[in-house]
CSV table of C-alpha atoms and ligand atoms in Angstrom, one decimal:
chain,number,residue,atom,x,y,z
A,1,MET,CA,2.4,35.7,4.1
A,2,GLY,CA,-0.6,33.7,4.8
A,3,ASN,CA,-1.9,32.7,8.2
A,4,GLU,CA,-0.3,29.6,8.5
A,5,SER,CA,-1.2,26.9,10.7
A,6,SER,CA,-0.8,23.1,10.2
A,7,THR,CA,-4.4,22.3,11.1
A,8,SER,CA,-6.2,20.7,8.2
A,9,VAL,CA,-9.1,22.3,6.3
A,10,ASP,CA,-12.3,21.3,7.2
A,11,GLU,CA,-13.8,19.1,4.2
A,12,ALA,CA,-16.9,21.2,3.9
A,13,THR,CA,-15.3,24.6,3.3
A,14,ARG,CA,-15.2,25.1,-0.7
A,15,PRO,CA,-11.7,25.9,-2.2
A,16,ILE,CA,-11.6,29.3,-3.8
A,17,THR,CA,-9.9,28.7,-7.0
A,18,LEU,CA,-10.3,24.8,-7.5
A,19,TYR,CA,-13.6,22.8,-8.3
A,20,ALA,CA,-12.4,20.6,-5.6
A,21,ARG,CA,-9.4,19.8,-3.3
A,22,SER,CA,-8.2,16.7,-5.6
A,23,ILE,CA,-5.4,16.1,-8.4
A,24,GLU,CA,-8.0,16.1,-11.1
A,25,ALA,CA,-9.4,19.3,-9.9
A,26,VAL,CA,-6.0,20.9,-10.0
A,27,ALA,CA,-5.3,19.4,-13.7
A,28,GLN,CA,-8.5,21.1,-15.1
A,29,TYR,CA,-7.3,24.1,-13.2
A,30,ILE,CA,-3.8,23.8,-15.5
A,31,GLN,CA,-5.8,23.2,-18.9
A,32,GLU,CA,-9.0,25.1,-18.3
A,33,LYS,CA,-6.8,28.4,-17.2
A,34,ASP,CA,-3.7,27.5,-19.4
A,35,ILE,CA,-1.7,27.8,-16.3
A,36,LYS,CA,2.0,28.5,-17.3
A,37,ASN,CA,3.6,30.0,-13.8
A,38,ILE,CA,4.1,27.1,-12.3
A,39,VAL,CA,7.0,27.2,-9.0
A,40,VAL,CA,8.3,23.7,-7.8
A,41,MET,CA,10.1,23.6,-4.5
A,42,THR,CA,12.2,20.1,-3.8
A,43,GLY,CA,13.9,18.3,-1.2
A,44,ALA,CA,16.0,15.1,-1.1
A,45,GLY,CA,12.8,12.7,-1.0
A,46,ILE,CA,12.8,13.1,-5.3
A,47,SER,CA,15.8,11.4,-5.1
A,48,THR,CA,15.7,8.7,-2.8
A,49,SER,CA,14.4,6.4,-5.7
A,50,ALA,CA,17.2,6.9,-7.5
A,51,GLY,CA,19.2,5.6,-4.9
A,52,ILE,CA,20.3,8.7,-2.8
A,53,PRO,CA,19.2,8.6,0.7
A,54,ASP,CA,17.4,11.7,2.1
A,55,PHE,CA,18.5,13.3,5.3
A,56,ARG,CA,16.2,12.7,8.0
A,57,SER,CA,13.8,9.8,7.0
A,58,PRO,CA,14.1,7.3,10.2
A,59,ASP,CA,16.4,4.3,9.3
A,60,THR,CA,17.3,5.1,5.6
A,61,GLY,CA,17.9,8.9,6.3
A,62,LEU,CA,21.5,10.1,5.9
A,63,TYR,CA,21.6,11.4,9.3
A,64,ALA,CA,20.5,8.1,10.7
A,65,ASN,CA,23.9,6.3,9.2
A,66,LEU,CA,26.6,8.8,9.6
A,67,ALA,CA,27.2,7.5,13.1
A,68,ARG,CA,30.0,5.7,11.3
A,69,LEU,CA,31.6,8.6,10.5
A,70,LYS,CA,31.7,9.1,14.6
A,71,LEU,CA,30.3,12.7,14.2
A,72,PRO,CA,29.5,14.7,17.3
A,73,TYR,CA,25.8,14.9,15.8
A,74,ALA,CA,24.8,14.2,12.5
A,75,GLU,CA,24.4,17.8,10.6
A,76,ALA,CA,28.3,18.3,11.7
A,77,VAL,CA,29.2,16.5,8.4
A,78,PHE,CA,27.6,19.8,6.6
A,79,ASP,CA,28.7,22.2,9.3
A,80,ILE,CA,31.5,25.0,8.2
A,81,SER,CA,33.2,25.3,11.2
A,82,TYR,CA,33.7,21.3,12.0
A,83,PHE,CA,34.4,21.0,8.3
A,84,ARG,CA,37.3,23.4,9.2
A,85,ASN,CA,38.7,21.2,11.7
A,86,ASN,CA,37.8,17.9,10.2
A,87,PRO,CA,36.9,17.6,6.3
A,88,TYR,CA,37.3,13.9,6.1
A,89,PRO,CA,33.4,13.0,6.9
A,90,PHE,CA,32.6,15.2,4.3
A,91,TYR,CA,34.6,13.7,1.8
A,92,THR,CA,33.6,10.1,2.6
A,93,LEU,CA,30.2,11.4,1.8
A,94,ALA,CA,30.4,13.2,-1.3
A,95,HIS,CA,32.7,9.7,-2.6
A,96,GLU,CA,29.1,8.4,-2.5
A,97,LEU,CA,26.8,11.2,-3.5
A,98,TYR,CA,29.3,12.9,-6.3
A,99,PRO,CA,26.9,13.3,-9.3
A,100,GLY,CA,27.2,10.8,-12.6
A,101,LYS,CA,26.3,7.9,-10.7
A,102,TYR,CA,22.7,8.1,-10.3
A,103,ARG,CA,19.9,8.5,-13.1
A,104,PRO,CA,17.0,11.1,-12.7
A,105,THR,CA,13.6,9.8,-11.0
A,106,VAL,CA,10.5,10.0,-12.9
A,107,THR,CA,9.7,12.9,-10.7
A,108,HIS,CA,12.5,14.8,-11.9
A,109,SER,CA,11.4,14.1,-15.4
A,110,PHE,CA,7.7,15.6,-14.4
A,111,ILE,CA,9.5,18.8,-13.5
A,112,SER,CA,11.4,18.6,-17.0
A,113,LEU,CA,7.9,17.9,-18.9
A,114,LEU,CA,6.2,20.9,-17.2
A,115,HIS,CA,9.2,23.1,-18.6
A,116,LYS,CA,8.8,21.5,-22.0
A,117,LYS,CA,5.5,22.6,-22.2
A,118,GLY,CA,6.0,26.1,-21.2
A,119,ARG,CA,4.4,25.8,-17.5
A,120,LEU,CA,7.5,25.8,-15.2
A,121,LEU,CA,8.3,29.6,-13.7
A,122,LYS,CA,11.0,28.3,-11.4
A,123,LEU,CA,12.1,25.3,-9.7
A,124,PHE,CA,13.3,25.7,-6.1
A,125,THR,CA,15.7,22.7,-5.1
A,126,GLN,CA,17.6,21.7,-2.0
A,127,ASN,CA,19.0,18.8,-3.4
A,128,ILE,CA,23.0,18.9,-4.5
A,129,ASP,CA,22.7,15.9,-7.0
A,130,CYS,CA,22.2,18.0,-10.0
A,131,LEU,CA,19.9,15.4,-11.4
A,132,GLU,CA,17.2,18.3,-12.1
A,133,ARG,CA,19.7,19.3,-14.8
A,134,GLU,CA,20.4,15.8,-16.0
A,135,ALA,CA,16.5,15.4,-16.6
A,136,GLY,CA,16.5,18.2,-18.6
A,137,VAL,CA,15.5,21.3,-16.7
A,138,PRO,CA,17.7,24.0,-17.9
A,139,GLY,CA,20.2,25.6,-15.1
A,140,ASP,CA,18.4,29.2,-15.3
A,141,LYS,CA,15.1,27.5,-14.4
A,142,ILE,CA,16.4,26.1,-11.2
A,143,VAL,CA,17.4,28.0,-7.9
A,144,GLU,CA,19.9,25.5,-6.1
A,145,ALA,CA,18.9,27.1,-2.7
A,146,HIS,CA,21.7,24.9,-0.8
A,147,GLY,CA,24.1,24.8,-4.0
A,148,SER,CA,25.5,22.1,-5.7
A,149,PHE,CA,28.5,19.9,-6.9
A,150,ALA,CA,28.8,21.8,-9.5
A,151,THR,CA,31.5,24.1,-9.0
A,152,GLN,CA,34.0,24.3,-5.9
A,153,ARG,CA,36.4,26.8,-4.0
A,154,CYS,CA,38.8,27.5,-1.6
A,155,ILE,CA,36.8,28.1,1.6
A,156,GLU,CA,39.7,30.9,2.7
A,157,CYS,CA,40.8,32.5,-0.4
A,158,LYS,CA,37.3,31.7,-2.7
A,159,THR,CA,39.9,30.7,-5.4
A,160,GLU,CA,38.0,28.5,-8.1
A,161,PHE,CA,39.3,25.0,-8.0
A,162,PRO,CA,38.9,22.9,-11.4
A,163,GLY,CA,36.3,20.6,-12.0
A,164,ASP,CA,38.1,17.6,-13.1
A,165,ARG,CA,40.5,17.7,-10.5
A,166,MET,CA,37.9,17.8,-8.0
A,167,LYS,CA,36.1,14.5,-9.4
A,168,GLU,CA,39.4,12.8,-9.4
A,169,MET,CA,40.2,14.0,-5.7
A,170,ILE,CA,36.5,12.9,-4.8
A,171,GLN,CA,36.7,9.7,-6.5
A,172,LYS,CA,40.3,9.0,-4.8
A,173,LYS,CA,38.5,10.1,-1.5
A,174,GLU,CA,41.4,13.0,-1.1
A,175,VAL,CA,40.8,16.2,0.5
A,176,PRO,CA,41.6,19.0,-2.1
A,177,ARG,CA,43.5,22.2,-0.9
A,178,CYS,CA,43.9,25.5,-2.7
A,179,ILE,CA,45.8,26.0,-5.7
A,180,GLY,CA,46.6,29.7,-4.9
A,181,LYS,CA,50.3,30.6,-4.7
A,182,THR,CA,50.2,31.3,-1.1
A,183,CYS,CA,47.3,29.8,0.5
A,184,THR,CA,46.7,26.4,1.9
A,185,GLY,CA,42.7,26.3,2.4
A,186,LEU,CA,40.6,23.4,2.4
A,187,VAL,CA,38.5,23.2,-0.8
A,188,LYS,CA,35.0,22.6,-0.6
A,189,PRO,CA,32.1,21.9,-3.3
A,190,ASP,CA,29.6,24.9,-3.6
A,191,ILE,CA,27.4,23.3,-1.3
A,192,VAL,CA,25.7,25.3,1.3
A,193,PHE,CA,27.0,24.5,4.6
A,194,PHE,CA,25.2,25.2,7.9
A,195,GLY,CA,26.7,28.5,8.9
A,196,GLU,CA,27.1,29.9,5.4
A,197,ALA,CA,24.8,32.3,3.8
A,198,LEU,CA,22.7,30.9,0.8
A,199,PRO,CA,23.1,31.6,-2.9
A,200,GLU,CA,22.2,35.1,-4.0
A,201,SER,CA,20.0,33.5,-6.7
A,202,PHE,CA,17.7,32.4,-3.8
A,203,HIS,CA,17.6,36.0,-2.5
A,204,ARG,CA,16.9,36.9,-6.0
A,205,ASN,CA,14.2,34.9,-6.8
A,206,ARG,CA,12.0,34.8,-3.6
A,207,SER,CA,9.5,36.8,-5.0
A,208,LEU,CA,8.6,34.6,-7.4
A,209,PRO,CA,6.4,32.0,-5.1
A,210,ALA,CA,3.8,35.3,-4.5
A,211,LYS,CA,3.5,35.6,-8.4
A,212,ALA,CA,2.9,31.8,-8.9
A,213,GLU,CA,-0.4,30.7,-10.2
A,214,LEU,CA,0.1,27.0,-8.9
A,215,VAL,CA,3.0,25.6,-6.1
A,216,ILE,CA,4.0,22.2,-6.1
A,217,VAL,CA,5.9,20.7,-3.1
A,218,MET,CA,7.8,17.4,-3.3
A,219,GLY,CA,10.2,15.4,-1.3
A,220,THR,CA,10.8,17.4,1.5
A,221,SER,CA,10.5,17.8,5.2
A,222,LEU,CA,10.5,22.0,5.2
A,223,THR,CA,12.6,21.4,8.3
A,224,VAL,CA,15.5,24.0,7.1
A,225,GLN,CA,14.8,27.7,6.6
A,226,PRO,CA,14.8,29.9,5.2
A,227,PHE,CA,13.8,27.4,2.5
A,228,ALA,CA,11.2,26.3,4.3
A,229,SER,CA,9.3,29.5,4.3
A,230,LEU,CA,9.1,29.4,0.6
A,231,PRO,CA,5.3,28.0,0.7
A,232,SER,CA,4.0,30.5,3.1
A,233,PHE,CA,5.0,33.3,0.6
A,234,VAL,CA,2.0,32.2,-2.2
A,235,ARG,CA,-1.1,34.0,-2.2
A,236,GLU,CA,-4.1,32.5,-0.2
A,237,GLU,CA,-5.9,31.8,-3.7
A,238,THR,CA,-3.2,30.0,-5.3
A,239,PRO,CA,-3.6,26.2,-5.2
A,240,ARG,CA,-0.3,24.5,-3.7
A,241,VAL,CA,-0.1,20.5,-4.2
A,242,LEU,CA,2.1,18.5,-1.3
A,243,ILE,CA,3.3,15.1,-3.3
A,244,ASN,CA,5.0,13.5,-0.2
A,245,LEU,CA,5.2,10.6,2.1
A,246,GLU,CA,3.9,12.6,4.9
A,247,ARG,CA,2.2,16.3,6.0
A,248,VAL,CA,4.8,19.1,6.1
A,249,GLY,CA,4.8,22.6,6.7
A,250,SER,CA,1.3,24.5,6.5
A,251,LEU,CA,0.6,22.7,3.5
A,252,GLY,CA,-3.0,21.0,3.9
A,253,SER,CA,-4.1,24.4,5.9
A,254,ARG,CA,-5.7,26.5,2.9
A,255,LEU,CA,-8.6,26.2,1.1
A,256,ASP,CA,-6.9,25.5,-2.2
A,257,ASP,CA,-4.3,23.0,-0.8
A,258,VAL,CA,-3.9,19.3,-2.3
A,259,LEU,CA,-2.2,16.7,-0.6
A,260,LEU,CA,-1.3,13.2,-2.4
A,261,LEU,CA,0.6,11.6,0.4
A,262,GLY,CA,2.7,8.9,-0.6
A,263,ASP,CA,5.8,8.1,-3.2
A,264,CYS,CA,6.4,10.9,-5.3
A,265,ASP,CA,6.7,8.8,-8.2
A,266,GLU,CA,3.6,7.3,-7.9
A,267,GLY,CA,2.1,11.0,-7.0
A,268,VAL,CA,3.7,12.3,-10.4
A,269,ARG,CA,2.3,9.4,-12.3
A,270,LYS,CA,-1.1,10.1,-10.8
A,271,PHE,CA,-0.9,13.6,-11.7
A,272,ALA,CA,0.7,13.1,-15.3
A,273,ASP,CA,-2.6,10.6,-15.8
A,274,ALA,CA,-5.0,13.4,-14.7
A,275,LEU,CA,-3.3,15.8,-17.3
A,276,GLY,CA,-3.2,13.3,-20.1
A,277,TRP,CA,0.7,13.6,-20.1
A,278,ARG,CA,1.6,10.0,-18.9
A,279,ASP,CA,2.8,8.6,-22.2
A,280,GLU,CA,4.8,11.7,-22.8
A,281,LEU,CA,6.4,11.5,-19.1
A,282,GLU,CA,7.0,7.8,-19.7
A,283,GLU,CA,9.1,8.7,-22.8
A,284,LEU,CA,10.6,11.6,-21.1
A,285,TRP,CA,12.0,9.2,-18.1
A,286,ALA,CA,12.8,6.6,-20.6
A,287,SER,CA,15.3,8.7,-22.3
A,288,THR,CA,17.2,9.5,-19.1
A,289,ASN,CA,18.0,5.7,-19.3
A,290,PRO,CA,21.8,5.7,-19.7
A,291,ASN,CA,21.5,2.3,-21.5
A,292,LYS,CA,18.6,3.5,-23.5
A,293,ASN,CA,20.7,3.1,-26.9
A,294,LYS,CA,20.6,-0.8,-26.0
A,295,LYS,CA,18.0,-3.0,-27.8
A,296,ASP,CA,16.2,-4.0,-24.6
A,297,ALA,CA,16.8,-0.4,-23.0
A,298,TYR,CA,13.2,0.2,-22.7
A,299,GLU,CA,12.1,-0.4,-19.3
A,300,ALA,CA,8.8,-0.7,-18.2
A,301,PRO,CA,7.9,1.5,-15.2
A,302,PRO,CA,8.4,0.2,-12.0
A,303,LYS,CA,5.5,-1.5,-10.2
A,304,THR,CA,3.4,0.7,-8.1
A,305,ARG,CA,2.9,-0.7,-4.6
A,306,GLN,CA,-0.7,-2.3,-5.7
A,307,GLU,CA,0.7,-3.6,-8.6
A,308,ARG,CA,3.4,-5.5,-6.4
A,309,LEU,CA,1.0,-6.5,-3.9
A,310,ASP,CA,-1.3,-8.0,-6.6
A,311,GLU,CA,1.3,-9.9,-8.2
A,312,GLU,CA,2.5,-11.2,-5.0
A,313,ILE,CA,-1.0,-12.5,-4.1
A,314,GLU,CA,-1.1,-14.1,-7.8
A,315,LYS,CA,2.1,-16.2,-7.2
A,316,LEU,CA,0.6,-17.1,-3.6
A,317,THR,CA,-2.6,-18.6,-5.1
A,318,LYS,CA,-0.8,-19.6,-8.1
A,319,ASP,CA,1.7,-21.7,-5.6
A,320,ILE,CA,-1.2,-23.0,-3.6
A,321,ASP,CA,-3.3,-24.2,-6.6
A,322,ALA,CA,0.0,-26.2,-7.8
A,323,THR,CA,0.5,-27.6,-4.4
A,324,LEU,CA,-3.3,-28.7,-4.3
A,325,LYS,CA,-3.0,-30.2,-8.3
A,326,VAL,CA,-0.3,-32.0,-7.2
A,327,THR,CA,-1.9,-33.4,-4.2
A,328,ALA,CA,-5.1,-34.0,-6.3
A,329,GLU,CA,-3.0,-36.1,-8.8
A,330,ALA,CA,-1.3,-38.1,-5.9
A,331,ASN,CA,-4.5,-39.1,-4.3
A,332,GLU,CA,-6.0,-40.4,-7.5
A,333,ARG,CA,-2.6,-42.1,-8.1
A,334,ILE,CA,-2.7,-43.7,-4.8
A,335,ARG,CA,-6.6,-44.6,-4.9
A,336,ALA,CA,-6.3,-46.5,-8.3
A,337,GLU,CA,-3.0,-48.5,-6.9
A,338,LEU,CA,-5.3,-49.6,-4.1
A,339,GLU,CA,-8.3,-50.3,-6.0
A,340,LYS,CA,-5.9,-52.5,-8.5
A,341,SER,CA,-4.1,-54.2,-5.6
A,342,ALA,CA,-7.5,-54.5,-3.7
A,343,THR,CA,-8.8,-56.9,-6.8
A,344,GLN,CA,-5.6,-59.1,-7.0
A,345,LYS,CA,-5.4,-62.6,-5.3
A,346,PRO,CA,-3.0,-62.4,-2.2
A,347,PRO,CA,0.2,-64.3,-3.2
A,348,PRO,CA,0.4,-67.7,-1.7
A,349,SER,CA,2.9,-67.3,1.1
A,350,SER,CA,0.7,-65.0,2.8
A,351,ASN,CA,-2.6,-65.3,4.9
A,352,PRO,CA,-5.2,-63.0,3.6
A,353,SER,CA,-7.3,-63.2,6.8
A,354,THR,CA,-4.5,-61.7,8.9
A,355,ASP,CA,-2.9,-60.0,6.3
A,356,THR,CA,0.0,-59.3,7.8
A,357,PRO,CA,2.7,-58.0,5.3
A,358,SER,CA,5.3,-61.2,5.1
A,359,ALA,CA,8.7,-60.6,5.2
A,360,PRO,CA,9.9,-60.7,1.7
A,361,THR,CA,11.9,-63.7,0.3
A,362,THR,CA,14.1,-64.6,-2.6
A,363,SER,CA,11.7,-67.0,-3.9
A,364,SER,CA,8.6,-64.7,-4.0
A,365,TYR,CA,9.7,-61.3,-5.5
A,366,PHE,CA,13.5,-60.9,-5.0
A,367,GLY,CA,12.8,-59.2,-1.3
A,368,LEU,CA,10.9,-56.2,-3.3
A,369,SER,CA,7.4,-57.4,-2.8
A,370,HIS,CA,6.8,-55.1,0.2
A,371,VAL,CA,7.9,-52.2,-2.0
A,372,TYR,CA,5.8,-53.2,-4.9
A,373,PRO,CA,3.0,-55.7,-3.8
A,374,HIS,CA,0.8,-54.9,-6.9
A,375,LEU,CA,3.5,-56.0,-9.1
A,376,LYS,CA,4.0,-59.9,-10.4
A,377,ALA,CA,7.4,-61.2,-9.9
A,378,ASP,CA,8.1,-61.5,-13.4
A,379,LYS,CA,7.6,-58.0,-13.8
A,380,LEU,CA,10.9,-57.7,-11.1
A,381,GLU,CA,13.9,-58.4,-12.7
A,382,LYS,CA,16.3,-60.1,-11.0
A,383,PRO,CA,19.0,-57.6,-9.8
A,384,SER,CA,22.2,-58.2,-11.4
A,385,LEU,CA,24.5,-59.3,-8.4
B,401,APR,N1,8.2,9.8,-2.1
B,401,APR,C1,8.1,11.0,-1.4
B,401,APR,N2,8.2,11.4,-0.3
B,401,APR,C2,9.9,11.2,0.2
B,401,APR,C3,10.2,10.0,-0.3
B,401,APR,C4,9.4,9.5,-1.5
B,401,APR,N3,9.9,8.3,-2.2
B,401,APR,N4,11.3,9.6,0.5
B,401,APR,C5,11.5,10.7,1.0
B,401,APR,N5,10.5,11.7,1.1
B,401,APR,C6,9.9,12.8,2.1
B,401,APR,C7,10.3,12.2,3.3
B,401,APR,O1,9.2,11.6,4.0
B,401,APR,C8,10.7,13.5,4.0
B,401,APR,O2,9.2,14.4,4.3
B,401,APR,O3,10.9,13.3,1.9
B,401,APR,C9,11.0,14.6,2.8
B,401,APR,C10,12.7,14.7,3.1
B,401,APR,O4,12.9,15.0,4.2
B,401,APR,P1,14.8,15.5,4.3
B,401,APR,O5,15.1,14.5,4.5
B,401,APR,O6,14.8,16.5,5.7
B,401,APR,O7,15.2,16.3,3.1
B,401,APR,P2,15.2,17.7,2.9
B,401,APR,O8,13.9,18.4,2.9
B,401,APR,O9,15.6,17.7,1.4
B,401,APR,O10,16.1,18.4,3.6
B,401,APR,C11,16.5,19.8,3.9
B,401,APR,O11,18.3,19.4,5.1
B,401,APR,O12,20.2,18.7,5.8
B,401,APR,C12,19.4,19.6,5.4
B,401,APR,O13,21.0,20.7,3.3
B,401,APR,C13,20.0,19.4,3.5
B,401,APR,O14,19.3,20.3,1.9
B,401,APR,C14,18.9,19.3,3.1
B,401,APR,C15,17.8,20.0,4.1
C-alpha cells in the first residue's frame, strides 16, 4: 500500500518510470516497453455520454434525480433492507437502466482496443450496464465489482430466475417473485446492493493492481469501498493515469501519476492520438453503431468542446457578416435612390422651396406619389377599382 495522500506532486520532482508526467510519455512507455499488463478501473462516468446518468454528479446524477421516488435517502434504491420492504423504486430505475437500450461509448471501445492489442490484463468496473461486454471486452477480462444485470436470483433461497422472463417483467415494470415451489421471495438482478458482499471474482482478482505495469482510472468518484482502494494497491513506480472530470482519490499524489481532467471520451481520444491508434479507435467505435449496416451509418466522431465553440463563433461571425452585408446593400440602394430623386424636377404641384411633401391627389399620381416619389405618373398604373 503506497503512502496515499491527496496532495499534488511537486512539478519539480521527476517521475520514476515516465520521462514526464504527460499522456505522450505514457504512450511512449507503452510502446517502448511493450507494456501488456494494463489494469483499467472504471465507474459510471464512462457511460454518461451513452445517456446513462452517473450517480453523484450534481444536477445530472441519479441520486440528485431520485427524489421523485420519495426515497428516505438516495442510496436506498440500492439498499437491500429497503428493497425487501419496497422493491418498486429499484424496479422503476431498472426499467430505465436495463441493458440493450444503450450503445457503448468511445471510452468503452478504447478499453476493447487495449484488449484487442493484447495489452489489457483486467478491467475492474463498478458499472452494471454491461456496455464493456457490448464494446467487445470478453467476460474473462472483466471484474464486475458491483455485479450486473446479466443474471438474477431470489434474495431468500437464491434460486436463479430466467433471463428472458426478467427482461419481460422489467419492461412491464413488474416485480418478479421466486419460481421456487414453496418460496415467494423477491427476485433481484445480481447487482451488489449496499449491505451485500462483493462477488467472489473481485476478491480473487484484487491482487492484480499490484502486478500491473500501468493503471488507467476513468469515470469514477472513488467513493465506494472496497473498490475505491484498488488504485492504492498499485506499486509506487507503476504509472497511474486518471481520466475524469475531477480529481479523485489519491490520484495525482505519486511521481508517476498523470491526470487528464475532462470528458473521458475526449481523454481517450487524446490518448489514442498519442499512441497512433486514433483511426483504429474510431473504426472500432463505429462498429458498435446499431445502424452500422445502413448506408449512412458512419458517424463522424462527436465534436470536441473546442470544435463546438469554434463552430459557434464561426456561425456568429457569419451571421454578423450577413447582417452587415444586407445593411451595406440597403444603404447603397437608398443612396442611389436619393441621388436619383435629387436630380429630378419637383412635380408642378409642390413648392421645392418649402419642400413639404404634398398630399397625394388623384390628378398627380393616383395617390401613391408619397410612396414612390421617384417614379413618373405613367409608371404608376391606375389601380383597377
Ligand atoms: N467524463 C469524465 N468523467 C465523468 C464524466 C465524463 N463524461 N461524467 C461523469 N464523470 C465523473 C464524475 O465527475 C465523477 O467523478 O465520473 C465520476 C462518477 O462518480 P459517481 O457518480 O460516484 O459514480 P461511481 O464512481 O461509478 O459510483 C460508484 O456508487 O452508488 C454506488 O454502486 C454505485 O457503482 C456505483 C458506486
